[in-house]
Amino acid sequence: MQPTADQRSSEVKILCMSTVAFAACFAVWTIFSIIGNGIKGELGLNETEFGLLIATPILTGSLIRMPLGIWSDRFGGRLVFVMVMLASAIAAFLLPLADTYPLMLLAGLGVGIAGGSFAVGVSYVSRWYPNEKQGTALGIFGVGNVGAAVTTFLAPFVMIAFGWPAVAQVWAAALAVMALIFWFTTADDPVQRARRAQGLPAATLRQQLAPLANAQVWRFSLYYFFAFGGFVALALWLPRFYVGTYHLDIKTAGILGAVFSIPASLVRAFGGALSDRIGARRVMYWCFCGCMFITFILSYPASGFVVHGHLRFSFGLGVAPFAALTFVLGIFMPLGSAAVFRHIPVYYPTHVGPVGGVVGMIGGLGGFVLPIAFGLLNDWTGLWTSCFMLLFLVVAGNLLWMHAAILRMERAAATDRPLEQGIAVRVTP
């Protein structure tokens, strides 16, 4: 049955409002990428302490995704989304009261609640769209990642003019206003309304968590660890990278950081539509192969070579070619993110919240672990490019595992023997 005009209008409105709300949450979630530079100088932090500071909100936003996904399936995404926005807005508004490093880390955990909005939004949006449009709808919702670019582009100007506390409180006020707008312009999802009308109970926690026994869920999670976690880590780390490597001011570093974040956000919608059209698996191959090539180039430090005492060669990326390569990297990574989440409604249509929450949690943990690892590697080796060496190893490992798993699935399909419990093995293009 074709949807009516009113149904289509409701779907579009819900998708638009959810995407804008997610962008607002993402802008707050990544706020430390900019104000962290001001806090670093104020508290005299080293690179490892700075890496932990900017990663702390990512930890909360990652760990909370699984329970938020479960609560969204149980209580409805609309209510949970609003509660997430209000809680993180309060934490961000109170952030300037923290005057020591431990208190700053604690406050960062509260700000990180905003990062859990992704699991809520995936559960909420997916219930408004049929299966054949899931990839496109969730890809458009993922455009909310542009919130990171909004922060890296605008926050430096606010911080230079008024100080980092003003950034935290302005961003908090904007998120609180967004929560109110979202509540009054959206409605409960169709599944929630039908369940309430029929008086049916929500699924038990055991039923919701049953798919997590499948190895496939954890494989998708590790894909997302790189595709999304790597994106978040670089969105946080790149402004500091530009300051430390090229000695740029924070305003210029923030703008160049946005060069990476903006395409990463916008391309995600295209990645969802492309996954609907040609298959998520093929898009994953494009993502991993492209990222392997680019991170290999970016990982090579500035070097000089002398051959037989006469011929001299040197290699080093200037600001412009480096920014160009990160721009391209910011195109490949969201393709992979969209492709990962295209799989979830197909394989787990009645468990999008819990499965999406786990996959999002592991991906978000990538955004927490990787900035800390970047700082540790930089302190240990003295090489700013060591962060890209690590990313190269992660994406290479993912590509090898994905290819091996696909070969096993194809062999299993050929012999009609399922490998992963709880689902029918599908060999998609």
XYZ file of C-alpha atoms in Angstrom:
429
model
C 0.000 0.000 0.000
C 1.345 3.394 -1.012
C 1.619 5.935 1.818
C -0.855 8.830 1.767
C 0.203 12.430 1.362
C -0.312 13.010 5.090
C 1.856 10.001 5.936
C 4.629 11.194 3.653
C 4.415 14.677 5.165
C 4.695 13.224 8.681
C 7.671 11.082 7.678
C 9.508 14.053 6.188
C 8.796 16.273 9.198
C 9.916 13.614 11.666
C 13.101 12.969 9.705
C 13.926 16.668 9.402
C 13.333 17.443 13.077
C 15.242 14.342 14.212
C 18.185 15.268 11.997
C 18.306 18.855 13.290
C 18.021 17.640 16.887
C 20.826 15.144 16.330
C 22.990 17.913 14.828
C 22.402 20.047 17.930
C 23.364 17.124 20.164
C 26.446 16.388 18.085
C 27.550 20.024 18.269
C 27.456 19.864 22.074
C 29.003 16.370 22.160
C 32.130 17.564 20.309
C 32.430 20.938 22.030
C 35.706 19.984 23.750
C 37.461 19.852 20.368
C 37.528 23.661 20.551
C 37.116 24.730 24.176
C 39.555 21.967 25.145
C 42.345 24.094 23.668
C 41.419 26.954 25.997
C 41.125 24.602 28.971
C 44.482 23.001 28.057
C 46.282 26.312 28.371
C 44.347 27.291 31.486
C 45.120 24.044 33.340
C 48.569 23.378 31.782
C 47.684 19.939 30.367
C 50.022 17.715 28.357
C 48.937 15.979 25.139
C 47.803 12.791 26.902
C 45.700 14.756 29.403
C 44.264 16.794 26.547
C 43.401 13.609 24.644
C 41.580 12.250 27.706
C 39.737 15.539 28.186
C 38.318 15.716 24.680
C 37.498 12.004 24.734
C 35.630 11.937 28.053
C 32.259 13.107 26.619
C 32.638 10.446 23.939
C 32.859 7.764 26.646
C 29.486 8.672 28.143
C 27.893 9.133 24.744
C 29.115 5.674 23.765
C 28.268 3.661 26.877
C 24.831 5.210 27.192
C 23.780 4.291 23.661
C 22.834 0.722 24.496
C 20.462 1.547 27.395
C 19.062 4.493 25.441
C 18.361 2.217 22.465
C 16.532 -0.206 24.757
C 14.562 2.591 26.428
C 13.652 4.025 23.015
C 12.119 0.727 21.952
C 10.297 0.468 25.284
C 9.141 4.050 25.975
C 9.343 5.636 22.521
C 12.145 7.608 20.904
C 10.396 10.977 21.124
C 10.354 11.114 24.925
C 13.865 9.697 25.311
C 15.274 12.105 22.712
C 13.948 15.130 24.616
C 15.272 13.849 27.951
C 18.725 13.327 26.426
C 18.821 16.878 25.067
C 17.729 18.462 28.343
C 20.171 16.437 30.473
C 23.184 17.250 28.290
C 22.158 20.919 28.032
C 22.178 21.222 31.835
C 25.600 19.570 32.036
C 27.066 21.878 29.365
C 25.618 24.985 31.023
C 27.252 24.055 34.342
C 30.605 23.225 32.725
C 32.271 26.611 33.489
C 31.846 25.906 37.218
C 34.498 23.158 36.974
C 37.859 24.672 37.956
C 40.117 21.596 38.258
C 41.061 18.824 35.854
C 39.146 16.046 37.706
C 36.020 18.228 37.881
C 36.396 19.028 34.181
C 36.501 15.316 33.364
C 33.401 14.746 35.508
C 31.571 17.575 33.760
C 32.629 16.113 30.420
C 30.869 12.868 31.320
C 27.632 14.813 31.721
C 28.077 16.662 28.427
C 28.630 13.301 26.764
C 24.999 12.281 27.302
C 24.314 14.181 24.072
C 26.197 11.521 22.126
C 23.604 8.895 23.046
C 21.081 10.704 20.847
C 22.201 8.680 17.828
C 20.843 5.367 19.146
C 17.593 7.093 20.085
C 17.225 8.701 16.682
C 17.954 5.510 14.754
C 15.250 3.647 16.684
C 12.776 6.525 16.321
C 13.331 7.324 12.631
C 13.448 3.693 11.453
C 9.883 3.120 12.695
C 8.502 5.726 10.314
C 9.924 4.236 7.095
C 9.480 0.959 5.150
C 12.446 -1.366 4.694
C 13.272 -0.250 1.147
C 13.771 3.335 2.355
C 15.623 2.577 5.582
C 19.095 3.222 4.195
C 18.155 6.581 2.743
C 16.239 7.704 5.848
C 18.967 6.691 8.307
C 21.622 8.148 6.014
C 19.826 11.504 6.032
C 19.478 11.302 9.808
C 23.226 10.726 10.002
C 23.752 14.119 8.373
C 23.352 15.362 11.928
C 27.079 14.658 12.221
C 27.416 18.115 10.703
C 27.029 19.357 14.252
C 30.734 18.635 14.686
C 31.519 20.975 11.798
C 29.249 23.651 13.263
C 31.255 23.501 16.477
C 34.692 23.453 14.873
C 33.733 26.319 12.551
C 31.777 28.669 14.855
C 33.029 27.915 18.363
C 36.543 29.395 17.803
C 35.032 32.792 16.979
C 32.849 32.738 20.095
C 35.752 31.541 22.250
C 38.119 34.258 20.991
C 35.488 36.956 21.557
C 34.002 35.856 24.894
C 36.067 32.945 26.257
C 35.430 29.213 26.374
C 32.768 29.378 29.158
C 30.548 31.406 26.822
C 30.794 28.690 24.181
C 29.613 26.043 26.631
C 26.654 28.085 27.839
C 25.534 29.317 24.406
C 25.647 25.771 23.027
C 23.722 24.532 26.110
C 20.987 27.139 25.660
C 20.626 26.274 21.974
C 20.246 22.576 22.800
C 17.582 23.265 25.454
C 15.591 25.336 22.968
C 15.937 22.538 20.414
C 14.524 20.047 22.939
C 11.374 22.147 23.329
C 10.975 22.639 19.584
C 11.388 18.904 18.994
C 8.750 17.971 21.583
C 6.108 20.307 20.162
C 6.719 19.519 16.466
C 6.939 15.700 16.529
C 4.728 12.755 17.498
C 5.147 9.291 18.976
C 6.214 6.702 16.392
C 3.589 4.391 14.798
C 4.769 1.297 16.694
C 4.506 3.069 20.037
C 1.032 4.414 19.209
C -0.214 1.014 18.055
C 1.164 -0.712 21.153
C -0.517 1.864 23.399
C -3.842 1.634 21.527
C -3.910 -2.169 21.775
C -2.674 -2.258 25.351
C 0.224 -4.538 24.435
C 3.239 -4.831 26.743
C 6.699 -3.853 25.542
C 9.213 -6.590 24.811
C 11.076 -7.908 27.819
C 14.714 -7.008 28.347
C 15.695 -10.596 27.558
C 13.814 -10.466 24.253
C 15.392 -7.142 23.369
C 18.913 -8.382 24.066
C 18.555 -11.773 22.316
C 20.174 -10.661 18.998
C 23.357 -9.648 20.822
C 24.362 -13.307 20.928
C 25.001 -13.127 17.179
C 28.636 -12.681 16.159
C 27.422 -10.591 13.240
C 26.319 -7.784 15.588
C 29.827 -7.475 17.006
C 31.392 -7.596 13.552
C 29.196 -4.670 12.489
C 30.239 -2.932 15.713
C 33.932 -3.110 14.865
C 33.258 -1.771 11.382
C 31.546 1.157 13.062
C 34.443 1.509 15.515
C 36.538 2.689 12.591
C 33.990 4.347 10.290
C 32.235 6.403 12.958
C 34.642 6.235 15.900
C 37.510 7.235 13.632
C 35.467 10.135 12.294
C 34.654 11.419 15.789
C 38.268 10.989 16.907
C 39.605 12.990 13.976
C 36.911 15.654 14.345
C 38.139 16.121 17.919
C 41.854 15.766 17.210
C 42.381 17.648 13.946
C 42.169 21.206 15.368
C 44.908 20.283 17.856
C 46.831 18.502 15.061
C 46.871 21.672 12.942
C 47.996 23.770 15.906
C 50.773 21.345 16.878
C 51.989 20.346 13.410
C 51.561 23.493 11.335
C 51.546 26.049 14.206
C 48.240 27.583 13.093
C 46.026 29.708 15.326
C 42.915 28.048 16.767
C 40.554 29.926 14.431
C 42.318 28.683 11.297
C 42.718 25.211 12.795
C 38.975 25.058 13.516
C 38.100 26.049 9.954
C 40.443 23.429 8.499
C 39.018 20.864 10.907
C 35.591 21.665 9.488
C 36.966 20.826 6.023
C 37.050 17.230 7.254
C 33.765 17.284 9.195
C 31.441 18.954 6.698
C 31.757 16.422 3.854
C 31.709 13.568 6.366
C 28.297 14.724 7.517
C 26.709 15.486 4.171
C 28.008 12.393 2.382
C 26.376 10.103 4.954
C 22.949 10.712 3.385
C 24.378 9.770 0.006
C 25.921 6.669 1.567
C 22.532 5.534 2.836
C 20.882 5.999 -0.552
C 23.825 4.313 -2.276
C 23.553 1.344 0.091
C 19.866 1.026 -0.822
C 20.770 1.092 -4.504
C 23.901 -1.053 -4.927
C 24.186 -2.887 -1.616
C 25.783 -2.017 1.698
C 28.543 -4.591 1.291
C 29.955 -2.951 -1.824
C 29.880 0.445 -0.115
C 31.816 -1.039 2.827
C 34.545 -2.225 0.443
C 34.793 1.253 -1.051
C 35.047 2.795 2.405
C 37.757 0.491 3.740
C 39.900 0.464 0.593
C 39.742 4.248 0.190
C 40.534 4.873 3.855
C 43.462 2.444 3.781
C 45.053 4.312 0.899
C 44.571 7.781 2.405
C 45.639 6.940 5.967
C 48.769 5.285 4.579
C 49.770 8.549 2.877
C 48.839 10.698 5.878
C 50.741 8.443 8.264
C 54.083 9.043 6.572
C 56.065 11.668 8.528
C 58.067 14.425 6.874
C 61.314 12.711 5.870
C 64.493 13.225 3.923
C 66.658 10.632 2.149
C 70.201 10.724 0.809
C 71.261 8.161 -1.824
C 75.043 7.510 -2.125
C 75.728 10.916 -0.619
C 74.530 12.776 -3.708
C 70.836 12.352 -4.475
C 68.497 13.877 -1.918
C 64.766 13.182 -1.644
C 62.254 14.597 0.781
C 58.600 13.983 1.547
C 56.251 16.118 3.595
C 52.681 17.307 3.238
C 51.978 21.007 3.410
C 48.767 22.374 4.905
C 46.879 22.454 1.596
C 47.541 18.856 0.445
C 46.991 17.588 3.983
C 43.609 19.351 4.202
C 42.703 18.006 0.738
C 43.437 14.428 1.789
C 41.428 14.781 4.999
C 38.585 16.143 2.884
C 38.624 12.947 0.805
C 38.918 10.842 3.963
C 35.842 12.691 5.221
C 33.983 11.373 2.178
C 34.899 7.692 2.565
C 34.314 7.332 6.313
C 30.614 8.324 6.349
C 29.967 5.990 3.422
C 31.012 3.157 5.706
C 28.964 4.502 8.632
C 25.814 4.638 6.518
C 26.449 1.157 5.113
C 26.838 -0.364 8.586
C 23.501 0.978 9.750
C 21.801 -0.025 6.509
C 22.303 -3.646 7.595
C 20.595 -3.342 10.973
C 16.906 -2.827 9.991
C 17.309 -5.580 7.380
C 18.689 -8.259 9.679
C 17.082 -7.081 12.949
C 13.859 -5.208 12.044
C 12.252 -5.711 15.482
C 15.430 -5.014 17.466
C 16.741 -1.822 15.873
C 17.040 -0.054 19.234
C 19.158 -2.630 21.108
C 21.270 -3.686 18.113
C 21.731 -0.115 16.929
C 22.585 0.845 20.495
C 25.344 -1.767 20.743
C 26.799 -0.953 17.327
C 26.628 2.750 18.136
C 28.175 2.134 21.548
C 31.225 0.350 20.099
C 31.551 2.985 17.387
C 31.330 5.739 19.967
C 33.945 4.005 22.085
C 36.228 4.350 19.082
C 35.737 8.089 19.420
C 36.772 7.795 23.063
C 39.692 5.373 22.811
C 41.295 6.764 19.669
C 41.906 10.391 20.830
C 43.542 9.045 23.988
C 45.664 6.717 21.861
C 46.535 9.645 19.577
C 47.800 11.626 22.559
C 49.754 8.695 23.984
C 51.371 7.912 20.629
C 52.273 11.547 20.107
C 53.866 11.822 23.561
C 55.678 8.501 23.072
C 56.949 8.862 19.502
C 57.001 12.626 18.988
C 55.325 12.020 15.593
C 52.080 13.861 14.962
C 51.351 11.491 12.060
C 51.294 8.499 14.420
C 47.512 8.947 14.740
C 47.126 8.046 11.071
C 49.450 5.069 11.462
C 47.042 3.711 14.063
C 44.001 4.367 11.862
C 45.694 2.554 8.983
C 46.174 -0.558 11.127
C 42.550 -0.459 12.328
C 41.021 -0.138 8.864
C 43.330 -2.798 7.416
C 42.257 -5.229 10.136
C 38.584 -4.478 9.492
C 38.949 -5.015 5.759
C 40.630 -8.373 6.213
C 38.022 -9.571 8.710
C 35.113 -8.389 6.568
C 36.464 -10.146 3.486
C 37.069 -13.370 5.423
C 33.548 -13.245 6.901
C 31.975 -12.678 3.484
C 33.849 -15.645 2.022
C 32.613 -17.819 4.899
C 29.030 -16.611 4.418
C 29.161 -17.347 0.714
C 30.453 -20.855 1.368
C 27.758 -21.370 3.994
C 25.072 -20.116 1.624
C 26.340 -22.470 -1.083
C 25.919 -25.436 1.273
C 22.701 -24.012 2.808
C 24.334 -24.022 6.271
C 23.781 -20.919 8.491
C 26.855 -19.737 10.364
C 25.373 -17.181 12.725
C 22.629 -18.186 15.123
C 19.312 -16.404 15.246
C 19.187 -15.085 11.663
C 18.984 -16.391 8.183
C 22.315 -15.874 6.409
C 21.809 -13.542 3.462
C 24.282 -12.958 0.706
C 23.568 -9.445 -0.490
C 25.383 -7.583 -3.241
